Short mmCIF file of C-alpha atoms and ligand atoms in Angstrom, two decimals:
data_model
loop_
_atom_site.label_atom_id
_atom_site.label_comp_id
_atom_site.label_asym_id
_atom_site.label_seq_id
_atom_site.Cartn_x
_atom_site.Cartn_y
_atom_site.Cartn_z
CA MET A 241 95.67 -124.84 -53.08
CA PRO A 242 97.41 -122.08 -54.98
CA VAL A 243 95.63 -120.98 -58.14
CA CYS A 244 97.72 -120.88 -61.31
CA CYS A 245 98.07 -118.01 -63.69
CA ALA A 246 95.87 -118.36 -66.78
CA ALA A 247 98.71 -117.15 -68.99
CA CYS A 248 101.90 -118.79 -67.69
CA SER A 249 100.91 -121.26 -64.91
CA GLY A 250 102.86 -119.28 -62.29
CA LYS A 251 101.28 -118.47 -58.92
CA ALA A 252 98.22 -116.29 -59.46
CA VAL A 253 97.93 -113.19 -57.30
CA LEU A 254 94.83 -111.54 -58.65
CA LYS A 255 91.47 -112.22 -60.22
CA ARG A 256 90.83 -109.69 -62.97
CA PRO A 257 87.44 -108.05 -62.51
CA LYS A 258 86.99 -107.48 -66.23
CA THR A 259 87.58 -111.04 -67.39
CA GLY A 260 87.62 -113.24 -64.29
CA ASP A 261 91.10 -114.52 -65.24
CA ALA A 262 93.55 -115.38 -62.50
CA LEU A 263 96.97 -113.90 -63.23
CA CYS A 264 100.43 -113.91 -61.71
CA ARG A 265 102.16 -110.67 -60.88
CA GLU A 266 104.24 -110.39 -64.05
CA CYS A 267 101.39 -111.33 -66.38
CA PHE A 268 99.13 -108.85 -64.60
CA PHE A 269 101.65 -106.03 -65.08
CA HIS A 270 101.91 -106.98 -68.74
CA VAL A 271 98.16 -107.00 -69.49
CA PHE A 272 97.53 -103.89 -67.41
CA GLU A 273 100.14 -101.85 -69.26
CA THR A 274 99.35 -103.33 -72.67
CA GLU A 275 95.65 -102.56 -72.35
CA ILE A 276 96.40 -98.92 -71.64
CA HIS A 277 98.82 -98.87 -74.57
CA HIS A 278 96.06 -100.21 -76.85
CA THR A 279 93.54 -97.72 -75.51
CA ILE A 280 96.01 -94.97 -76.42
CA LEU A 281 96.63 -96.39 -79.91
CA ASP A 282 92.99 -97.18 -80.71
CA ALA A 283 91.86 -93.68 -79.82
CA ASN A 284 94.89 -91.99 -81.40
CA LEU A 285 95.37 -90.06 -78.19
CA PHE A 286 98.84 -88.71 -78.89
CA THR A 287 101.11 -87.58 -81.70
CA ALA A 288 104.90 -87.68 -81.47
CA GLY A 289 106.39 -84.38 -80.38
CA GLU A 290 103.46 -83.35 -78.19
CA THR A 291 103.80 -82.00 -74.68
CA VAL A 292 101.36 -83.75 -72.37
CA ALA A 293 100.47 -82.41 -68.95
CA ILE A 294 99.51 -85.13 -66.47
CA GLY A 295 97.00 -83.83 -63.95
CA ALA A 296 98.71 -85.09 -60.79
CA SER A 297 96.96 -85.00 -57.44
CA GLY A 298 99.22 -87.41 -55.58
CA GLY A 299 96.31 -89.86 -55.38
CA LYS A 300 96.28 -93.43 -56.68
CA ASP A 301 94.83 -92.84 -60.14
CA SER A 302 97.08 -90.02 -61.25
CA THR A 303 100.13 -91.65 -59.68
CA VAL A 304 99.54 -94.86 -61.62
CA LEU A 305 98.78 -92.83 -64.75
CA ALA A 306 102.07 -90.92 -64.48
CA TYR A 307 104.05 -94.11 -63.85
CA VAL A 308 102.48 -96.06 -66.72
CA LEU A 309 102.61 -93.19 -69.23
CA LYS A 310 106.28 -92.66 -68.51
CA LEU A 311 106.89 -96.40 -68.92
CA LEU A 312 104.90 -96.64 -72.19
CA ASN A 313 106.45 -93.47 -73.58
CA ASP A 314 109.90 -95.02 -73.10
CA LYS A 315 108.97 -98.54 -74.13
CA TYR A 316 106.99 -97.72 -77.29
CA ASP A 317 108.77 -94.50 -78.12
CA TYR A 318 105.67 -92.28 -78.23
CA GLY A 319 107.96 -89.26 -78.45
CA LEU A 320 105.99 -87.29 -75.84
CA LYS A 321 107.26 -84.70 -73.45
CA LEU A 322 105.51 -85.48 -70.14
CA ILE A 323 105.00 -82.93 -67.38
CA LEU A 324 103.36 -83.39 -64.01
CA LEU A 325 100.83 -80.64 -63.38
CA SER A 326 99.38 -80.12 -59.93
CA VAL A 327 96.85 -77.72 -58.56
CA ASP A 328 97.41 -76.31 -55.10
CA GLU A 329 93.95 -75.49 -53.79
CA GLY A 330 95.43 -74.03 -50.62
CA ILE A 331 94.08 -76.55 -48.14
CA THR A 332 96.40 -76.79 -45.15
CA GLY A 333 97.03 -80.32 -43.97
CA TYR A 334 95.52 -81.90 -47.07
CA ARG A 335 96.89 -80.48 -50.25
CA ASP A 336 100.29 -79.66 -48.81
CA ASP A 337 100.65 -83.36 -47.87
CA SER A 338 99.51 -84.58 -51.25
CA LEU A 339 101.81 -82.10 -52.98
CA THR A 340 104.68 -83.58 -51.01
CA THR A 341 103.74 -86.91 -52.58
CA VAL A 342 103.71 -85.35 -56.06
CA LYS A 343 107.15 -83.85 -55.40
CA ARG A 344 108.44 -87.31 -54.48
CA ASN A 345 106.85 -88.70 -57.67
CA GLN A 346 108.65 -86.01 -59.63
CA LYS A 347 111.98 -87.39 -58.42
CA GLN A 348 110.95 -91.06 -58.63
CA TYR A 349 109.72 -90.76 -62.21
CA ASP A 350 112.17 -88.07 -63.25
CA LEU A 351 109.48 -85.82 -64.74
CA PRO A 352 109.23 -82.02 -64.58
CA LEU A 353 106.57 -80.66 -62.21
CA LYS A 354 104.51 -77.49 -62.40
CA ILE A 355 102.26 -76.41 -59.53
CA VAL A 356 99.59 -73.75 -60.04
CA SER A 357 97.73 -72.42 -57.04
CA TYR A 358 94.24 -71.03 -56.55
CA GLU A 359 95.92 -68.20 -54.74
CA GLU A 360 97.94 -67.05 -57.74
CA LEU A 361 95.11 -67.67 -60.23
CA TYR A 362 92.13 -66.39 -58.30
CA GLY A 363 93.54 -64.54 -55.32
CA TRP A 364 91.81 -66.98 -52.94
CA THR A 365 92.96 -70.18 -51.24
CA MET A 366 90.34 -72.80 -50.35
CA ASP A 367 91.12 -72.14 -46.68
CA ALA A 368 90.17 -68.49 -47.21
CA ILE A 369 87.07 -69.43 -49.21
CA VAL A 370 85.89 -71.80 -46.50
CA LYS A 371 86.40 -69.05 -43.93
CA GLU A 372 84.11 -66.90 -46.04
CA ILE A 373 81.41 -69.37 -47.06
CA GLY A 374 81.56 -72.17 -44.51
CA LEU A 375 81.47 -75.86 -45.26
CA LYS A 376 78.34 -76.11 -47.31
CA ASN A 377 79.14 -75.31 -50.91
CA ASN A 378 82.91 -75.29 -50.77
CA CYS A 379 83.19 -78.32 -53.06
CA THR A 380 81.35 -76.43 -55.78
CA PHE A 381 83.93 -73.66 -55.68
CA CYS A 382 86.78 -76.12 -55.57
CA GLY A 383 85.51 -78.20 -58.48
CA VAL A 384 84.83 -75.24 -60.75
CA PHE A 385 88.16 -73.62 -59.97
CA ARG A 386 90.12 -76.84 -60.35
CA ARG A 387 88.85 -77.47 -63.84
CA GLN A 388 90.07 -74.09 -65.03
CA ALA A 389 93.24 -74.20 -62.99
CA LEU A 390 94.44 -77.38 -64.72
CA ASP A 391 93.74 -75.75 -68.05
CA ARG A 392 95.59 -72.58 -67.23
CA GLY A 393 98.52 -74.50 -65.80
CA ALA A 394 98.70 -76.57 -68.97
CA VAL A 395 98.77 -73.40 -71.06
CA LEU A 396 101.59 -72.04 -68.88
CA VAL A 397 103.76 -75.10 -69.53
CA GLU A 398 102.82 -74.97 -73.22
CA ALA A 399 101.17 -78.36 -73.17
CA ASP A 400 99.19 -79.63 -76.15
CA LYS A 401 97.03 -81.90 -74.05
CA ILE A 402 95.99 -82.74 -70.54
CA VAL A 403 95.58 -86.30 -69.34
CA THR A 404 93.65 -87.13 -66.19
CA GLY A 405 93.44 -90.27 -64.08
CA HIS A 406 89.71 -90.91 -64.45
CA ASN A 407 89.20 -94.66 -64.42
CA ALA A 408 86.43 -97.00 -65.60
CA ASP A 409 84.65 -96.85 -62.23
CA ASP A 410 84.62 -93.03 -62.32
CA ILE A 411 83.17 -93.00 -65.81
CA ALA A 412 80.49 -95.63 -65.10
CA GLU A 413 79.54 -93.65 -62.00
CA THR A 414 79.21 -90.48 -64.06
CA VAL A 415 77.05 -92.27 -66.64
CA LEU A 416 74.70 -93.40 -63.85
CA MET A 417 74.56 -89.93 -62.30
CA ASN A 418 73.83 -88.25 -65.60
CA VAL A 419 71.04 -90.75 -66.27
CA LEU A 420 69.56 -90.09 -62.83
CA ARG A 421 69.78 -86.33 -63.36
CA GLY A 422 68.52 -86.51 -66.92
CA ASP A 423 71.50 -84.46 -68.02
CA ILE A 424 71.55 -85.41 -71.69
CA ALA A 425 74.38 -83.07 -72.68
CA ARG A 426 76.77 -84.47 -70.08
CA LEU A 427 75.59 -88.00 -70.69
CA ARG A 428 76.61 -87.69 -74.30
CA ARG A 429 80.02 -86.25 -73.46
CA CYS A 430 81.00 -88.20 -70.39
CA THR A 431 82.08 -91.42 -72.06
CA SER A 432 84.30 -89.72 -74.67
CA ILE A 433 87.94 -90.50 -74.18
CA THR A 434 88.87 -86.98 -75.27
CA THR A 435 86.84 -83.90 -74.43
CA GLY A 436 87.06 -80.16 -74.81
CA ASN A 437 88.39 -79.67 -78.29
CA GLU A 438 87.12 -76.16 -78.88
CA GLY A 439 88.67 -73.47 -76.76
CA TYR A 440 89.87 -75.75 -74.01
CA LEU A 441 92.92 -77.89 -74.40
CA PRO A 442 91.96 -81.46 -75.23
CA ARG A 443 91.62 -83.65 -72.15
CA CYS A 444 92.13 -87.38 -72.38
CA LYS A 445 91.49 -90.28 -70.07
CA PRO A 446 93.90 -93.10 -70.89
CA LEU A 447 92.59 -95.12 -67.90
CA LYS A 448 89.04 -94.96 -69.21
CA TYR A 449 88.73 -98.76 -69.44
CA THR A 450 90.91 -99.52 -66.42
CA TYR A 451 89.15 -100.82 -63.33
CA GLU A 452 89.84 -99.13 -60.03
CA LYS A 453 90.59 -102.49 -58.46
CA GLU A 454 93.39 -103.10 -60.93
CA ILE A 455 94.79 -99.60 -60.47
CA VAL A 456 95.00 -100.14 -56.73
CA MET A 457 96.47 -103.64 -57.12
CA TYR A 458 99.01 -102.34 -59.62
CA ALA A 459 100.05 -99.56 -57.25
CA TYR A 460 100.26 -102.08 -54.40
CA PHE A 461 102.40 -104.64 -56.24
CA LYS A 462 104.63 -101.94 -57.77
CA LYS A 463 104.85 -100.25 -54.35
CA LEU A 464 103.97 -96.91 -55.90
CA ASP A 465 103.93 -94.01 -53.54
CA TYR A 466 100.51 -92.38 -53.39
CA PHE A 467 98.53 -90.27 -50.99
CA SER A 468 95.15 -91.31 -49.68
CA THR A 469 93.10 -89.34 -47.28
CA GLU A 470 89.85 -87.53 -47.40
CA CYS A 471 89.81 -83.85 -48.19
CA ILE A 472 89.41 -82.12 -44.82
CA TYR A 473 86.63 -79.98 -46.25
CA SER A 474 84.50 -82.90 -47.36
CA PRO A 475 84.97 -85.29 -44.44
CA ASN A 476 82.25 -87.63 -45.63
CA ALA A 477 83.69 -87.66 -49.13
CA TYR A 478 80.24 -87.72 -50.56
CA ARG A 479 80.42 -89.80 -53.66
CA GLY A 480 76.72 -90.27 -53.97
CA TYR A 481 74.48 -93.27 -54.11
CA ALA A 482 75.66 -93.89 -57.65
CA ARG A 483 79.04 -95.02 -56.36
CA ALA A 484 77.72 -97.31 -53.64
CA PHE A 485 75.26 -98.75 -56.14
CA LEU A 486 78.03 -99.32 -58.66
CA LYS A 487 80.24 -101.09 -56.12
CA ASP A 488 77.32 -103.33 -55.14
CA LEU A 489 76.75 -104.15 -58.81
CA GLU A 490 80.43 -104.92 -59.26
CA ALA A 491 80.33 -107.32 -56.31
CA ILE A 492 77.51 -109.25 -58.02
CA ARG A 493 78.86 -109.11 -61.55
CA SER A 494 82.17 -107.40 -62.09
CA SER A 495 81.65 -106.72 -65.79
CA SER A 496 78.85 -104.28 -64.86
CA ILE A 497 81.28 -101.37 -64.86
CA ILE A 498 82.46 -101.88 -68.41
CA ASP A 499 78.88 -102.70 -69.48
CA ILE A 500 77.66 -99.35 -68.21
CA ILE A 501 80.44 -97.54 -70.06
CA HIS A 502 79.52 -99.38 -73.27
CA SER A 503 75.87 -98.44 -72.78
CA GLY A 504 76.89 -94.82 -72.42
CA GLU A 505 79.02 -95.03 -75.55
CA SER A 506 76.22 -96.61 -77.57
CA LEU A 507 73.76 -93.94 -76.65
CA SER A 508 72.49 -91.90 -79.56
CA ILE A 509 70.52 -88.71 -79.27
CA LYS A 510 67.74 -87.76 -81.68
CA LYS A 511 68.77 -85.00 -84.03
CA ASP A 512 65.96 -82.69 -82.98
CA VAL A 513 66.95 -82.68 -79.30
CA LYS A 514 68.13 -79.19 -78.43
CA MET A 515 71.61 -79.20 -76.91
CA PRO A 516 73.17 -76.31 -75.01
CA THR A 517 75.49 -74.23 -77.16
CA GLN A 518 79.05 -73.45 -76.14
CA MET A 519 80.38 -69.91 -76.07
CA THR A 520 83.29 -68.10 -74.50
CA CYS A 521 83.10 -66.30 -71.18
CA LEU A 522 82.83 -62.53 -71.62
CA GLN A 523 85.06 -61.96 -68.61
CA CYS A 524 87.88 -64.46 -68.85
CA GLY A 525 87.55 -65.88 -72.34
CA TYR A 526 87.25 -69.51 -71.27
CA ILE A 527 84.70 -71.80 -72.84
CA SER A 528 81.34 -71.67 -71.13
CA SER A 529 77.74 -72.62 -71.80
CA ASN A 530 76.72 -69.17 -70.57
CA LYS A 531 77.84 -65.62 -71.25
CA VAL A 532 79.90 -65.66 -68.09
CA CYS A 533 81.49 -68.86 -66.85
CA LYS A 534 80.77 -70.39 -63.48
CA ALA A 535 84.25 -69.64 -62.16
CA CYS A 536 83.87 -65.93 -62.88
CA VAL A 537 80.46 -65.76 -61.22
CA LEU A 538 81.76 -67.56 -58.14
CA LEU A 539 84.78 -65.30 -58.02
CA GLU A 540 82.66 -62.18 -58.44
CA GLY A 541 80.58 -63.31 -55.47
CA LEU A 542 83.65 -63.90 -53.33
CA ASN A 543 85.19 -60.56 -54.18
CA LYS A 544 81.96 -58.69 -53.49
CA GLY A 545 81.48 -60.41 -50.17
CA LEU A 546 78.42 -62.23 -51.56
CA PRO A 547 79.85 -65.71 -51.76
CA LYS A 548 76.51 -67.44 -52.20
CA LEU A 549 76.23 -65.79 -55.54
CA GLY A 550 76.44 -68.37 -58.26
CA ILE A 551 75.27 -71.27 -56.16
CA GLY A 552 71.91 -72.85 -56.63
CA LYS A 553 69.05 -72.47 -59.02
CA GLY A 554 69.46 -68.80 -59.81
CA LEU A 555 72.92 -69.28 -61.29
CA LYS A 556 71.88 -68.71 -64.91
CA ALA A 557 70.01 -65.53 -64.16
CA ARG A 558 72.97 -64.22 -62.26
CA GLN A 559 75.39 -65.16 -64.97
CA LYS A 560 73.39 -62.82 -67.20
CA LEU A 561 73.50 -60.10 -64.56
CA VAL A 562 77.25 -60.33 -64.21
CA ALA A 563 77.52 -60.32 -67.98
CA ALA A 564 75.46 -57.16 -68.17
CA GLY A 565 77.76 -55.60 -65.59
CA MET A 566 74.91 -54.91 -63.22
CA THR A 567 75.64 -54.17 -59.62
CA LEU A 568 74.43 -56.60 -57.07
CA THR A 569 72.44 -55.39 -54.14
CA ASN A 570 72.05 -56.93 -50.75
CA THR A 571 68.49 -57.98 -51.47
CA GLU A 572 69.92 -60.00 -54.28
CA SER A 573 72.29 -61.76 -51.97
CA GLN A 574 69.57 -62.62 -49.51
CA SER A 575 67.33 -64.17 -52.09
CA THR A 576 70.34 -66.10 -53.26
CA SER A 577 71.08 -67.59 -49.91
CA THR A 578 67.60 -69.04 -49.58
CA GLU A 579 67.81 -70.48 -53.04
CA SER A 580 71.13 -71.97 -52.23
CA THR A 581 69.50 -74.70 -50.19
CA ALA A 582 68.90 -76.28 -53.57
CA VAL A 583 72.56 -77.13 -53.52
CA LEU A 584 74.43 -77.69 -56.70
CA ASN A 585 75.88 -81.12 -56.95
CA THR A 586 79.01 -81.05 -54.89
CA ASP A 587 80.57 -84.04 -56.45
CA LYS A 588 83.91 -83.60 -58.13
CA GLN A 589 83.10 -85.95 -60.97
CA SER A 590 80.08 -84.13 -62.19
CA LEU A 591 81.98 -80.92 -62.40
CA GLU A 592 84.87 -82.30 -64.31
CA PHE A 593 83.03 -83.88 -67.19
CA MET B 258 105.50 -107.78 -29.50
CA ALA B 259 106.27 -111.07 -27.74
CA ALA B 260 103.80 -113.16 -29.67
CA SER B 261 105.89 -116.33 -29.40
CA SER B 262 105.07 -116.88 -25.75
CA GLN B 263 101.32 -116.92 -26.44
CA THR B 264 99.29 -119.96 -27.31
CA GLY B 265 97.17 -118.17 -29.92
CA MET B 266 97.88 -117.64 -33.58
CA SER B 267 99.95 -114.60 -34.56
CA ILE B 268 99.07 -112.76 -37.73
CA THR B 269 99.60 -109.30 -39.19
CA LEU B 270 96.85 -107.02 -40.40
CA GLU B 271 97.48 -103.99 -42.58
CA PHE B 272 95.09 -101.22 -43.48
CA SER B 273 95.86 -98.77 -46.25
CA GLY B 274 94.48 -96.62 -49.06
CA GLY B 275 92.63 -94.60 -46.42
CA ALA B 276 91.19 -97.60 -44.52
CA GLU B 277 93.77 -96.89 -41.78
CA LEU B 278 91.81 -93.74 -40.90
CA LEU B 279 89.15 -95.99 -39.37
CA PHE B 280 91.78 -97.73 -37.22
CA GLY B 281 93.26 -94.79 -35.40
CA LYS B 282 95.56 -94.07 -38.37
CA VAL B 283 97.60 -97.16 -37.53
CA LYS B 284 98.47 -99.10 -40.65
CA LYS B 285 100.08 -102.22 -39.28
CA HIS B 286 98.69 -104.34 -36.43
CA HIS B 287 100.35 -107.46 -35.03
CA ILE B 288 97.63 -109.47 -33.40
CA SER B 289 97.18 -112.77 -31.71
CA LEU B 290 93.98 -114.76 -32.19
CA ASP B 291 92.91 -117.05 -29.33
CA GLU B 292 92.83 -120.76 -29.79
CA SER B 293 89.43 -121.76 -30.92
CA THR B 294 87.45 -124.92 -31.55
CA THR B 295 86.29 -123.61 -34.90
CA ALA B 296 88.76 -122.49 -37.57
CA TRP B 297 89.63 -118.82 -37.86
CA THR B 298 88.13 -117.81 -41.18
CA ILE B 299 88.22 -114.26 -42.55
CA LYS B 300 84.51 -114.11 -41.78
CA LYS B 301 85.28 -114.72 -38.13
CA LEU B 302 88.26 -112.38 -38.24
CA LEU B 303 86.07 -109.51 -39.47
CA ILE B 304 83.86 -109.83 -36.40
CA TRP B 305 86.98 -109.82 -34.21
CA VAL B 306 88.30 -106.74 -36.05
CA LYS B 307 85.01 -104.96 -35.56
CA ASP B 308 85.03 -105.69 -31.82
CA ASN B 309 88.72 -105.12 -31.18
CA LEU B 310 90.33 -102.78 -33.68
CA LEU B 311 87.78 -100.70 -35.54
CA LYS B 312 87.73 -97.25 -34.00
CA GLU B 313 85.03 -95.41 -35.93
CA ARG B 314 82.33 -95.52 -38.58
CA PRO B 315 82.09 -99.32 -38.94
CA GLU B 316 79.75 -98.87 -41.92
CA LEU B 317 82.70 -97.54 -43.91
CA PHE B 318 84.54 -100.82 -43.42
CA LEU B 319 81.89 -103.51 -43.14
CA GLN B 320 78.69 -104.23 -44.98
CA GLY B 321 76.70 -107.12 -43.56
CA GLU B 322 79.15 -109.89 -42.71
CA THR B 323 81.75 -108.91 -45.30
CA VAL B 324 83.91 -105.89 -46.14
CA ARG B 325 82.28 -102.96 -47.83
CA PRO B 326 82.43 -103.27 -51.62
CA GLY B 327 85.42 -101.25 -52.79
CA ILE B 328 87.75 -102.55 -50.09
CA LEU B 329 90.31 -104.98 -51.49
CA VAL B 330 91.63 -107.86 -49.41
CA LEU B 331 94.95 -109.61 -49.96
CA VAL B 332 96.23 -112.62 -48.04
CA ASN B 333 100.00 -112.99 -48.25
CA ASP B 334 99.97 -110.69 -51.29
CA ALA B 335 97.30 -112.65 -53.18
CA ASP B 336 93.77 -111.48 -53.98
CA TRP B 337 91.34 -113.08 -51.52
CA GLU B 338 88.98 -113.69 -54.44
CA LEU B 339 91.33 -116.52 -55.41
CA LEU B 340 91.30 -117.98 -51.91
CA GLY B 341 87.67 -118.42 -51.01
CA GLU B 342 87.11 -114.90 -49.63
CA LEU B 343 85.23 -115.11 -46.30
CA GLU B 344 85.77 -118.86 -46.02
CA TYR B 345 89.56 -118.67 -46.22
CA GLU B 346 91.11 -120.36 -43.17
CA ILE B 347 93.75 -118.19 -41.56
CA LYS B 348 97.15 -119.69 -40.78
CA GLU B 349 99.93 -118.74 -38.41
CA ASN B 350 101.95 -115.73 -39.67
CA ASP B 351 99.45 -114.81 -42.37
CA ASN B 352 99.65 -111.23 -43.56
CA ILE B 353 96.22 -109.85 -44.40
CA VAL B 354 95.95 -106.46 -46.13
CA PHE B 355 92.84 -104.34 -46.50
CA ILE B 356 93.08 -101.54 -49.06
CA SER B 357 90.37 -98.99 -49.51
CA THR B 358 89.77 -97.90 -53.09
CA LEU B 359 87.17 -95.42 -51.96
CA HIS B 360 89.50 -92.57 -51.09
CA GLY B 361 90.34 -89.86 -53.60
CA GLY B 362 92.08 -90.45 -56.87
ZN1 ZN C 858 101.61 -115.49 -65.43
ZN1 ZN C 859 85.06 -66.64 -66.94
#
């Protein structure tokens, strides 16, 4: 008993998680693309003539984002110059494979590609960092460096904006995590479709309301070429309880994901709540909530052979130290390594919002 | 594979989106299900998969009697949510695809 499409009575191939509608392949493509188009229009994400760097990892989300943006840019004449921008973390057997995928995408979608590497930006590959620090806090380094690397790459290609493939599931997950952590500053920011206006290039998430299920189905039906494997340095791909919880919620009631995003958006914060102020890093000039940004502190630690520096509870104190140009002694490093058991969140999401 | 000479039912299973990592990195499996007095539903197939194909970390593929939330299932290129999910009765030559959405974006 084939189910019919709610829009055209053709053979349905998918049940939309957001609405419960059954749709055929063509109608699904149409609503999927049109919804993203409306998200872009409603939020005024782009202006004609802009150069937009697409953060491209070779994974499903950024691959679908690149494909759909290219399609919409042609179809609706946005007048954007699109560039694929990839970060090479220097992880043998993981990033080199995913970069191969991005290079294929470059040809398939006929878009220019720029690759920036940790090695050229920081003088360290992730392979070298892991050799130095082991497998415990490597994701912290990687997340902090990646955020800046995308920004610097975008500046190099003279982009006006960066777009990333964060989808509705990612954002709902971040809302939950920020509630659990009581991180009011991030909670307020994490549902915005555009972030980082001062100092950083604006970053937008055109897939903000797009369910992961639909992204994967779209990629499957369009036979898009994407890369999917776990990073070799986080073999358990720790996504936290928030993600498992969210997926369980979705299985019970699939609108939960969008409901959580709406809750996050509707949140208002009392005027007298003190929010962290933003400043620029004394060392590299990037925006930071401390005198010296996290990337610079981490880098300082690596270069001094004290890689644990900048991880754990004492981060703020040490950011001040680095700012004051104080030398770090070995005693310092030892106290740091005990503190570092209070591991910073190692999740990529939390670091990117 | 000479499935035609067997009495069982031949179907194809595909694992992708990272799910193949739990199946010895093999994406496509041609299998033959034995004749059975009860119908082969997806529910029954999942038990068979667990006993015969799944190589590691079953908790990343199964949760209770169903697939782990976040793994999409398509039967002959249609969402299993339109087909009765676990109760769907498998037919000869069906192509069943499992796609993990849980691996990096
Ligand atoms: Zn239709
Ligand atoms: Zn800095």
